[in-house]
Amino acid sequence: MAYTNLSKKLAVAMVTLAVACAHALAARDLVDAAAMAQRHERWMAKHGRAYADDAEKARRLEVFRDNVAFIESVNAAASQHKFWLEENQFADLTNAEFRATRTGLRPSSSRGNRAPTSFRYANVSAGDLPASVDWRGKGAVNPVKDQGDCGCCWAFSAVAAMEGAVKLSTGKLVSLSEQQLVSCDVKGEDQGCEGGLMDDAFDFIIKNGGLAAESDYPYTASDDKCATAGAGATAATIKGYEDVPANDEEALLKAVANQPVSVAIDGGDRYFQFYKGGVLSGATGCATELDHAITAVGYGVASDGTKYWLMKNSWGTSWGEDGYVRMERGVADKEGVCGLAMMASYPTA
Ligand SMILES: *[C@@H]1O[C@H](CO)[C@@H](O)[C@H](O)[C@H]1NC(C)=O
C-alpha cells in the first residue's frame, strides 16, 4: 500500500539520516580527540611534563580536556566579566589536586575569639588617599616567588607583608625565608605544607626574634625538619602586627595605602587556577570560604573604570599578570570579592 511504502521510505530515510549524523559526529569526535591529544602533547612539551605510564597519560588527557573546555567557555564570555583564563602549567590538575597543594590557609577560630587589635590607620582620612598605589614602584616588593607543591601560601603572604614593612622602616628590601616558617613554626596553628595562618606566623617571628634571609634558609617546598645551626641568624624582625577591621574595604584601603598587607581569600577555584589577566570579580562565584592567602601590594583603577586591588600571589611568574592578580575593589558585599576584606593583617616593624 501507498501508506506503508511511504512510511517505509520515511523510516529508511530517517535511519539513513541518523546513521549519517552519527557518522559525522563520530568523525568529528575523532578529529577533536586527535586534536586534543596533540594539544595535550604540545602542552606537555611546553611545561616539561612526563607521566609514569599510558594509563596516567590518558587520565591526565581527560583532566586536560575538561579544563580546556572550562577555560574556553569562560574566555568566550570575557567581554562580560573583564578577566580571562589561560591553559597554564596547572592544566592537567583537577581542581581538588590544585587546591590541595597550591593554597594552604587554615582559618583558625583564634582570631574570632581574641580581642581586636589596635588599627593604626583608623584615623587616616579616606579622602586624602592617592587614587592608586603600587608598592612595587617604591621598592617594597620582592620578585614573585613560587610555593610549589606545598600548601603554605600563609608563609608567603606573611613574608611578603613583612618584607614590605621592613623596607618601609629600614629602607632596605631583603628577601626573607618562608622555609623557616614552614619548618620551624610548627608548635601552634601553623603546620607547614598542611596550612597555616599569617597572624600565627607573625607571632612566631616575634617570638623567634626575627626571620632568616631567604638565601640563608632557602625554600624546599617540603616539611623539612627545622634547621637551627647556621640557618638561625635573623636578617630582619618585626615588633608586632595588627588586624585590619574585618569586612571593611575602606579600612583595607587605608592600610594598603600605607604598607603591603596580608590578605586571606576564597581563592582555590578553577578561575584562580587558570587566571591570566584582567580584574577578577564575584562573577567567578567565589564566596567566603577562605582557603588561600596573598598579599595586597597596591590598588588602582583599570582603564574601563573598574576599581581593583593589586595582589601578589605565590604561584610563580607565569601565572596571572606576571604572578599578580587584580581583584575587584569596592563591591557591595562587605566581605569584598572572594572574602578579601574578611581577614587582612600586617606586621609592624
Ligand atoms: C583616632 O582618633 C580618636 C579620636 O581622636 C582617638 O581616640 C584614637 O586613639 C585615634 N586612633 C588612632 C589609631 O590613632
mmCIF file of C-alpha atoms and ligand atoms in Angstrom:
data_model
loop_
_atom_site.group_PDB
_atom_site.id
_atom_site.type_symbol
_atom_site.label_atom_id
_atom_site.label_comp_id
_atom_site.label_asym_id
_atom_site.label_seq_id
_atom_site.Cartn_x
_atom_site.Cartn_y
_atom_site.Cartn_z
ATOM 1 C CA MET A 1 0.000 0.000 0.000
ATOM 2 C CA ALA A 2 0.990 3.568 -0.649
ATOM 3 C CA TYR A 3 0.891 4.417 3.023
ATOM 4 C CA THR A 4 3.150 1.557 4.022
ATOM 5 C CA ASN A 5 5.533 2.370 1.215
ATOM 6 C CA LEU A 6 5.720 5.970 2.214
ATOM 7 C CA SER A 7 6.275 5.194 5.851
ATOM 8 C CA LYS A 8 8.858 2.569 4.882
ATOM 9 C CA LYS A 9 10.633 5.149 2.748
ATOM 10 C CA LEU A 10 10.463 7.664 5.552
ATOM 11 C CA ALA A 11 11.772 5.149 8.024
ATOM 12 C CA VAL A 12 14.657 4.290 5.708
ATOM 13 C CA ALA A 13 15.357 7.965 5.159
ATOM 14 C CA MET A 14 15.379 8.616 8.893
ATOM 15 C CA VAL A 15 17.655 5.708 9.571
ATOM 16 C CA THR A 16 19.973 6.914 6.812
ATOM 17 C CA LEU A 17 19.929 10.398 8.263
ATOM 18 C CA ALA A 18 20.599 9.103 11.743
ATOM 19 C CA VAL A 19 23.458 6.950 10.528
ATOM 20 C CA ALA A 20 24.900 9.833 8.561
ATOM 21 C CA CYS A 21 24.669 12.086 11.577
ATOM 22 C CA ALA A 22 26.197 9.537 13.886
ATOM 23 C CA HIS A 23 28.921 9.010 11.350
ATOM 24 C CA ALA A 24 29.602 12.736 11.066
ATOM 25 C CA LEU A 25 29.606 13.117 14.841
ATOM 26 C CA ALA A 26 31.902 10.169 15.309
ATOM 27 C CA ALA A 27 34.269 11.538 12.678
ATOM 28 C CA ARG A 28 34.300 14.937 14.317
ATOM 29 C CA ASP A 29 34.856 13.394 17.740
ATOM 30 C CA LEU A 30 37.796 11.505 16.324
ATOM 31 C CA VAL A 31 39.252 14.669 14.807
ATOM 32 C CA ASP A 32 38.599 16.540 18.061
ATOM 33 C CA ALA A 33 40.077 13.740 20.132
ATOM 34 C CA ALA A 34 43.193 13.670 17.964
ATOM 35 C CA ALA A 35 43.461 17.451 18.054
ATOM 36 C CA MET A 36 43.015 17.458 21.825
ATOM 37 C CA ALA A 37 45.634 14.724 22.246
ATOM 38 C CA GLN A 38 48.018 16.798 20.112
ATOM 39 C CA ARG A 39 47.226 19.887 22.111
ATOM 40 C CA HIS A 40 47.964 17.943 25.289
ATOM 41 C CA GLU A 41 51.287 16.739 23.776
ATOM 42 C CA ARG A 42 52.267 20.317 22.910
ATOM 43 C CA TRP A 43 51.278 21.438 26.396
ATOM 44 C CA MET A 44 53.361 18.599 27.941
ATOM 45 C CA ALA A 45 56.387 19.634 25.887
ATOM 46 C CA LYS A 46 55.972 23.293 26.804
ATOM 47 C CA HIS A 47 55.745 22.523 30.517
ATOM 48 C CA GLY A 48 58.223 19.653 30.555
ATOM 49 C CA ARG A 49 55.594 17.215 31.815
ATOM 50 C CA ALA A 50 56.105 13.450 31.689
ATOM 51 C CA TYR A 51 53.773 10.750 33.004
ATOM 52 C CA ALA A 52 54.576 7.421 34.612
ATOM 53 C CA ASP A 53 52.646 5.334 32.056
ATOM 54 C CA ASP A 54 49.994 5.401 29.328
ATOM 55 C CA ALA A 55 47.174 4.990 31.823
ATOM 56 C CA GLU A 56 48.279 8.068 33.719
ATOM 57 C CA LYS A 57 48.683 9.955 30.459
ATOM 58 C CA ALA A 58 45.170 9.008 29.362
ATOM 59 C CA ARG A 59 43.786 10.103 32.706
ATOM 60 C CA ARG A 60 45.650 13.417 32.522
ATOM 61 C CA LEU A 61 44.386 13.969 28.972
ATOM 62 C CA GLU A 62 40.812 13.687 30.289
ATOM 63 C CA VAL A 63 41.513 16.257 33.009
ATOM 64 C CA PHE A 64 43.241 18.493 30.455
ATOM 65 C CA ARG A 65 40.271 18.251 28.068
ATOM 66 C CA ASP A 66 37.857 19.161 30.843
ATOM 67 C CA ASN A 67 39.981 22.152 31.915
ATOM 68 C CA VAL A 68 40.383 23.376 28.320
ATOM 69 C CA ALA A 69 36.594 23.288 27.882
ATOM 70 C CA PHE A 70 36.179 25.340 31.061
ATOM 71 C CA ILE A 71 38.864 27.867 30.073
ATOM 72 C CA GLU A 72 37.412 28.314 26.586
ATOM 73 C CA SER A 73 33.868 28.744 27.878
ATOM 74 C CA VAL A 74 34.989 31.437 30.333
ATOM 75 C CA ASN A 75 37.097 33.213 27.721
ATOM 76 C CA ALA A 76 34.231 33.168 25.230
ATOM 77 C CA ALA A 77 32.384 35.463 27.634
ATOM 78 C CA ALA A 78 35.443 37.506 28.646
ATOM 79 C CA SER A 79 33.936 40.775 27.438
ATOM 80 C CA GLN A 80 31.195 40.398 30.054
ATOM 81 C CA HIS A 81 33.348 39.726 33.054
ATOM 82 C CA LYS A 82 36.617 41.610 32.415
ATOM 83 C CA PHE A 83 39.043 38.770 33.118
ATOM 84 C CA TRP A 84 40.356 35.843 31.151
ATOM 85 C CA LEU A 85 41.949 32.472 31.769
ATOM 86 C CA GLU A 86 44.836 30.544 30.267
ATOM 87 C CA GLU A 87 45.755 26.905 29.700
ATOM 88 C CA ASN A 88 48.692 27.324 32.078
ATOM 89 C CA GLN A 89 51.038 24.938 33.896
ATOM 90 C CA PHE A 90 48.142 23.692 36.060
ATOM 91 C CA ALA A 91 46.008 22.500 33.116
ATOM 92 C CA ASP A 92 46.378 18.761 33.836
ATOM 93 C CA LEU A 93 45.399 19.042 37.502
ATOM 94 C CA THR A 94 41.878 18.603 38.776
ATOM 95 C CA ASN A 95 40.769 21.500 40.903
ATOM 96 C CA ALA A 96 40.869 19.264 44.000
ATOM 97 C CA GLU A 97 44.514 18.391 43.299
ATOM 98 C CA PHE A 98 45.353 22.012 42.653
ATOM 99 C CA ARG A 99 43.641 23.176 45.819
ATOM 100 C CA ALA A 100 45.357 20.548 47.947
ATOM 101 C CA THR A 101 48.878 21.655 47.056
ATOM 102 C CA ARG A 102 48.741 25.298 45.988
ATOM 103 C CA THR A 103 46.693 27.006 48.652
ATOM 104 C CA GLY A 104 47.018 26.266 52.356
ATOM 105 C CA LEU A 105 45.215 28.784 54.506
ATOM 106 C CA ARG A 106 43.976 27.264 57.727
ATOM 107 C CA PRO A 107 41.454 29.729 59.082
ATOM 108 C CA SER A 108 41.550 29.229 62.810
ATOM 109 C CA SER A 109 38.939 30.204 65.286
ATOM 110 C CA SER A 110 41.542 32.019 67.362
ATOM 111 C CA ARG A 111 41.123 35.321 65.604
ATOM 112 C CA GLY A 112 37.403 35.249 66.207
ATOM 113 C CA ASN A 113 37.961 34.588 69.903
ATOM 114 C CA ARG A 114 40.552 37.182 70.763
ATOM 115 C CA ALA A 115 40.046 40.891 71.266
ATOM 116 C CA PRO A 116 40.518 43.034 68.163
ATOM 117 C CA THR A 117 43.991 44.521 67.820
ATOM 118 C CA SER A 118 44.540 48.232 67.508
ATOM 119 C CA PHE A 119 44.406 49.653 63.971
ATOM 120 C CA ARG A 120 46.958 52.396 63.459
ATOM 121 C CA TYR A 121 45.381 53.633 60.238
ATOM 122 C CA ALA A 122 41.924 54.168 61.774
ATOM 123 C CA ASN A 123 42.159 57.931 61.576
ATOM 124 C CA VAL A 124 43.658 58.149 58.116
ATOM 125 C CA SER A 125 41.248 60.216 56.072
ATOM 126 C CA ALA A 126 39.999 58.095 53.175
ATOM 127 C CA GLY A 127 39.521 61.237 51.096
ATOM 128 C CA ASP A 128 43.229 62.032 51.312
ATOM 129 C CA LEU A 129 44.402 58.680 49.934
ATOM 130 C CA PRO A 130 46.010 58.546 46.497
ATOM 131 C CA ALA A 131 43.841 57.219 43.646
ATOM 132 C CA SER A 132 46.331 54.431 43.089
ATOM 133 C CA VAL A 133 49.209 52.835 44.988
ATOM 134 C CA ASP A 134 51.775 50.290 43.796
ATOM 135 C CA TRP A 135 54.366 49.264 46.384
ATOM 136 C CA ARG A 136 56.445 47.601 43.649
ATOM 137 C CA GLY A 137 57.359 51.031 42.320
ATOM 138 C CA LYS A 138 58.544 52.013 45.812
ATOM 139 C CA GLY A 139 60.946 49.080 46.038
ATOM 140 C CA ALA A 140 58.952 47.411 48.818
ATOM 141 C CA VAL A 141 58.091 44.186 46.987
ATOM 142 C CA ASN A 142 60.423 41.317 46.118
ATOM 143 C CA PRO A 143 60.004 39.367 42.866
ATOM 144 C CA VAL A 144 57.133 36.867 42.856
ATOM 145 C CA LYS A 145 58.024 33.537 44.495
ATOM 146 C CA ASP A 146 56.607 30.060 43.911
ATOM 147 C CA GLN A 147 55.288 27.898 46.749
ATOM 148 C CA GLY A 148 55.367 24.811 44.507
ATOM 149 C CA ASP A 149 53.548 21.691 45.706
ATOM 150 C CA CYS A 150 53.241 22.816 49.313
ATOM 151 C CA GLY A 151 50.172 24.322 50.946
ATOM 152 C CA CYS A 152 51.996 27.155 52.648
ATOM 153 C CA CYS A 153 50.519 30.235 50.989
ATOM 154 C CA TRP A 154 50.223 31.586 54.524
ATOM 155 C CA ALA A 155 54.046 31.743 54.852
ATOM 156 C CA PHE A 156 54.466 33.528 51.516
ATOM 157 C CA SER A 157 51.741 36.016 52.359
ATOM 158 C CA ALA A 158 53.197 36.772 55.791
ATOM 159 C CA VAL A 159 56.744 37.078 54.446
ATOM 160 C CA ALA A 160 55.746 39.415 51.595
ATOM 161 C CA ALA A 161 53.924 41.700 54.049
ATOM 162 C CA MET A 162 56.919 41.575 56.398
ATOM 163 C CA GLU A 163 59.376 42.352 53.584
ATOM 164 C CA GLY A 164 57.297 45.451 52.842
ATOM 165 C CA ALA A 165 57.140 46.558 56.484
ATOM 166 C CA VAL A 166 60.893 46.043 56.920
ATOM 167 C CA LYS A 167 61.663 48.024 53.759
ATOM 168 C CA LEU A 168 59.445 50.888 54.939
ATOM 169 C CA SER A 169 61.086 51.022 58.376
ATOM 170 C CA THR A 170 64.725 50.348 57.468
ATOM 171 C CA GLY A 171 64.927 51.458 53.837
ATOM 172 C CA LYS A 172 66.223 48.004 52.887
ATOM 173 C CA LEU A 173 64.390 45.380 50.870
ATOM 174 C CA VAL A 174 65.516 41.939 51.990
ATOM 175 C CA SER A 175 64.166 38.612 50.819
ATOM 176 C CA LEU A 176 63.136 36.564 53.851
ATOM 177 C CA SER A 177 62.722 32.855 54.487
ATOM 178 C CA GLU A 178 59.350 31.168 54.045
ATOM 179 C CA GLN A 179 61.038 27.829 54.729
ATOM 180 C CA GLN A 180 61.931 28.862 58.257
ATOM 181 C CA LEU A 181 58.218 29.368 58.913
ATOM 182 C CA VAL A 182 57.285 26.101 57.187
ATOM 183 C CA SER A 183 59.902 24.075 59.102
ATOM 184 C CA CYS A 184 60.121 25.799 62.467
ATOM 185 C CA ASP A 185 56.730 27.416 63.164
ATOM 186 C CA VAL A 186 55.081 24.099 63.961
ATOM 187 C CA LYS A 187 54.138 24.284 67.641
ATOM 188 C CA GLY A 188 50.871 26.187 67.184
ATOM 189 C CA GLU A 189 48.295 26.505 64.412
ATOM 190 C CA ASP A 190 50.774 26.633 61.556
ATOM 191 C CA GLN A 191 51.555 23.264 60.022
ATOM 192 C CA GLY A 192 53.939 23.844 57.132
ATOM 193 C CA CYS A 193 52.700 22.481 53.846
ATOM 194 C CA GLU A 194 49.446 21.444 55.555
ATOM 195 C CA GLY A 195 48.385 25.026 56.081
ATOM 196 C CA GLY A 196 48.663 27.943 58.450
ATOM 197 C CA LEU A 197 47.685 31.473 59.226
ATOM 198 C CA MET A 198 49.540 34.757 58.764
ATOM 199 C CA ASP A 199 48.891 36.143 62.250
ATOM 200 C CA ASP A 200 50.341 32.981 63.755
ATOM 201 C CA ALA A 201 53.369 33.393 61.511
ATOM 202 C CA PHE A 202 53.793 36.958 62.801
ATOM 203 C CA ASP A 203 53.553 35.637 66.373
ATOM 204 C CA PHE A 204 56.263 33.086 65.641
ATOM 205 C CA ILE A 205 58.535 35.688 64.014
ATOM 206 C CA ILE A 206 58.216 37.991 67.020
ATOM 207 C CA LYS A 207 58.978 35.158 69.480
ATOM 208 C CA ASN A 208 61.847 33.969 67.304
ATOM 209 C CA GLY A 209 63.389 37.430 67.283
ATOM 210 C CA GLY A 210 63.050 37.710 63.507
ATOM 211 C CA LEU A 211 63.364 35.682 60.362
ATOM 212 C CA ALA A 212 66.377 34.409 58.388
ATOM 213 C CA ALA A 213 67.237 35.651 54.921
ATOM 214 C CA GLU A 214 65.893 33.619 52.011
ATOM 215 C CA SER A 215 69.487 32.974 50.895
ATOM 216 C CA ASP A 216 70.456 31.594 54.324
ATOM 217 C CA TYR A 217 67.374 29.426 54.673
ATOM 218 C CA PRO A 218 66.246 28.605 51.126
ATOM 219 C CA TYR A 219 62.871 27.253 50.127
ATOM 220 C CA THR A 220 62.448 23.487 49.655
ATOM 221 C CA ALA A 221 58.636 23.242 49.396
ATOM 222 C CA SER A 222 58.572 20.455 51.975
ATOM 223 C CA ASP A 223 58.058 19.909 55.692
ATOM 224 C CA ASP A 224 61.770 19.585 56.389
ATOM 225 C CA LYS A 225 62.999 19.479 59.964
ATOM 226 C CA CYS A 226 63.728 22.867 61.482
ATOM 227 C CA ALA A 227 67.388 23.705 60.963
ATOM 228 C CA THR A 228 68.905 25.728 63.737
ATOM 229 C CA ALA A 229 72.654 25.740 63.158
ATOM 230 C CA GLY A 230 73.684 28.321 60.597
ATOM 231 C CA ALA A 231 70.220 28.990 59.307
ATOM 232 C CA GLY A 232 69.006 30.591 62.522
ATOM 233 C CA ALA A 233 70.630 34.013 62.055
ATOM 234 C CA THR A 234 67.857 36.542 61.644
ATOM 235 C CA ALA A 235 68.021 39.073 58.821
ATOM 236 C CA ALA A 236 65.097 41.230 59.921
ATOM 237 C CA THR A 237 62.398 41.401 62.520
ATOM 238 C CA ILE A 238 59.027 42.917 63.320
ATOM 239 C CA LYS A 239 57.672 44.468 66.506
ATOM 240 C CA GLY A 240 54.084 43.344 66.223
ATOM 241 C CA TYR A 241 51.123 43.040 63.927
ATOM 242 C CA GLU A 242 47.622 44.419 63.632
ATOM 243 C CA ASP A 243 44.413 43.184 62.040
ATOM 244 C CA VAL A 244 42.541 45.351 59.583
ATOM 245 C CA PRO A 245 38.960 45.704 60.886
ATOM 246 C CA ALA A 246 37.039 42.893 59.192
ATOM 247 C CA ASN A 247 34.614 43.363 56.308
ATOM 248 C CA ASP A 248 35.609 46.955 55.662
ATOM 249 C CA GLU A 249 37.230 47.618 52.298
ATOM 250 C CA GLU A 250 37.755 51.258 53.222
ATOM 251 C CA ALA A 251 39.804 50.229 56.260
ATOM 252 C CA LEU A 252 41.770 47.888 53.991
ATOM 253 C CA LEU A 253 42.374 50.787 51.615
ATOM 254 C CA LYS A 254 43.793 52.901 54.439
ATOM 255 C CA ALA A 255 46.147 50.075 55.385
ATOM 256 C CA VAL A 256 47.294 49.206 51.842
ATOM 257 C CA ALA A 257 47.907 52.893 51.126
ATOM 258 C CA ASN A 258 50.461 52.696 53.941
ATOM 259 C CA GLN A 259 52.057 49.269 53.511
ATOM 260 C CA PRO A 260 51.644 45.836 51.874
ATOM 261 C CA VAL A 261 49.003 43.787 53.710
ATOM 262 C CA SER A 262 48.419 40.029 54.101
ATOM 263 C CA VAL A 263 45.011 39.046 52.797
ATOM 264 C CA ALA A 264 43.001 35.807 53.023
ATOM 265 C CA ILE A 265 40.708 34.877 50.154
ATOM 266 C CA ASP A 266 38.398 32.200 48.855
ATOM 267 C CA GLY A 267 40.877 31.564 46.075
ATOM 268 C CA GLY A 268 41.282 27.913 45.236
ATOM 269 C CA ASP A 269 38.695 27.536 42.461
ATOM 270 C CA ARG A 270 39.292 26.981 38.741
ATOM 271 C CA TYR A 271 39.103 30.700 37.981
ATOM 272 C CA PHE A 272 42.148 31.196 40.185
ATOM 273 C CA GLN A 273 43.790 28.032 38.894
ATOM 274 C CA PHE A 274 43.756 29.399 35.335
ATOM 275 C CA TYR A 275 43.626 33.195 35.810
ATOM 276 C CA LYS A 276 45.695 35.014 33.223
ATOM 277 C CA GLY A 277 44.638 38.643 33.324
ATOM 278 C CA GLY A 278 42.057 41.337 33.879
ATOM 279 C CA VAL A 279 40.133 42.139 37.031
ATOM 280 C CA LEU A 280 38.713 39.079 38.831
ATOM 281 C CA SER A 281 35.245 39.722 40.164
ATOM 282 C CA GLY A 282 32.496 37.991 42.084
ATOM 283 C CA ALA A 283 31.316 36.657 38.682
ATOM 284 C CA THR A 284 33.535 33.661 39.429
ATOM 285 C CA GLY A 285 31.138 32.564 42.156
ATOM 286 C CA CYS A 286 33.851 32.618 44.802
ATOM 287 C CA ALA A 287 32.421 33.331 48.230
ATOM 288 C CA THR A 288 33.825 33.456 51.732
ATOM 289 C CA GLU A 289 35.380 30.021 52.298
ATOM 290 C CA LEU A 290 38.833 31.414 52.973
ATOM 291 C CA ASP A 291 41.404 28.899 51.737
ATOM 292 C CA HIS A 292 44.231 30.933 50.222
ATOM 293 C CA ALA A 293 46.490 33.798 51.240
ATOM 294 C CA ILE A 294 48.047 36.501 49.106
ATOM 295 C CA THR A 295 49.425 39.986 49.697
ATOM 296 C CA ALA A 296 47.788 43.278 48.747
ATOM 297 C CA VAL A 297 50.595 45.452 47.359
ATOM 298 C CA GLY A 298 48.508 48.246 45.908
ATOM 299 C CA TYR A 299 45.273 49.308 44.318
ATOM 300 C CA GLY A 300 44.124 51.292 41.332
ATOM 301 C CA VAL A 301 41.511 51.849 38.655
ATOM 302 C CA ALA A 302 41.526 49.928 35.350
ATOM 303 C CA SER A 303 41.160 51.770 32.040
ATOM 304 C CA ASP A 304 37.454 50.920 31.911
ATOM 305 C CA GLY A 305 36.919 52.421 35.363
ATOM 306 C CA THR A 306 36.858 49.157 37.333
ATOM 307 C CA LYS A 307 38.496 49.636 40.722
ATOM 308 C CA TYR A 308 40.880 46.865 41.725
ATOM 309 C CA TRP A 309 43.225 45.553 44.382
ATOM 310 C CA LEU A 310 46.708 44.600 43.208
ATOM 311 C CA MET A 311 47.545 41.241 44.797
ATOM 312 C CA LYS A 312 50.866 39.410 44.851
ATOM 313 C CA ASN A 313 50.455 35.638 44.639
ATOM 314 C CA SER A 314 52.968 32.812 45.212
ATOM 315 C CA TRP A 315 52.387 30.602 42.158
ATOM 316 C CA GLY A 316 55.360 31.807 40.101
ATOM 317 C CA THR A 317 55.518 34.495 37.426
ATOM 318 C CA SER A 318 53.922 32.579 34.555
ATOM 319 C CA TRP A 319 50.607 32.562 36.425
ATOM 320 C CA GLY A 320 48.314 35.596 36.084
ATOM 321 C CA GLU A 321 49.718 39.032 35.347
ATOM 322 C CA ASP A 322 53.397 38.153 35.897
ATOM 323 C CA GLY A 323 52.448 36.433 39.133
ATOM 324 C CA TYR A 324 49.947 39.084 40.260
ATOM 325 C CA VAL A 325 46.152 39.149 40.219
ATOM 326 C CA ARG A 326 43.912 42.167 40.151
ATOM 327 C CA MET A 327 40.680 41.693 42.108
ATOM 328 C CA GLU A 328 37.680 43.981 42.004
ATOM 329 C CA ARG A 329 37.590 46.599 44.756
ATOM 330 C CA GLY A 330 34.750 48.497 46.378
ATOM 331 C CA VAL A 331 31.966 45.968 45.848
ATOM 332 C CA ALA A 332 28.558 45.828 47.533
ATOM 333 C CA ASP A 333 29.389 42.736 49.619
ATOM 334 C CA LYS A 334 31.095 43.940 52.765
ATOM 335 C CA GLU A 335 33.341 40.855 52.758
ATOM 336 C CA GLY A 336 34.814 42.015 49.448
ATOM 337 C CA VAL A 337 35.324 39.868 46.340
ATOM 338 C CA CYS A 338 36.185 36.317 47.421
ATOM 339 C CA GLY A 339 36.174 37.453 51.070
ATOM 340 C CA LEU A 340 39.306 39.572 50.642
ATOM 341 C CA ALA A 341 38.242 42.044 53.355
ATOM 342 C CA MET A 342 37.481 39.385 55.969
ATOM 343 C CA MET A 343 40.882 38.609 57.447
ATOM 344 C CA ALA A 344 43.600 41.074 56.469
ATOM 345 C CA SER A 345 46.565 41.924 58.690
ATOM 346 C CA TYR A 346 50.004 43.479 58.567
ATOM 347 C CA PRO A 347 53.171 43.384 60.628
ATOM 348 C CA THR A 348 54.610 46.495 62.248
ATOM 349 C CA ALA A 349 58.352 46.951 62.108
HETATM 350 C C1 LIG B 1 41.720 58.103 66.328
HETATM 351 O O1 LIG B 1 41.091 59.255 66.831
HETATM 352 C C2 LIG B 1 40.420 59.038 68.048
HETATM 353 C C3 LIG B 1 39.699 60.339 68.409
HETATM 354 O O2 LIG B 1 40.549 61.436 68.293
HETATM 355 C C4 LIG B 1 41.413 58.631 69.134
HETATM 356 O O3 LIG B 1 40.756 58.374 70.340
HETATM 357 C C5 LIG B 1 42.105 57.356 68.667
HETATM 358 O O4 LIG B 1 43.118 56.994 69.587
HETATM 359 C C6 LIG B 1 42.731 57.552 67.299
HETATM 360 N N1 LIG B 1 43.218 56.264 66.848
HETATM 361 C C7 LIG B 1 44.436 56.098 66.333
HETATM 362 C C8 LIG B 1 44.786 54.704 65.927
HETATM 363 O O5 LIG B 1 45.242 56.993 66.204
#
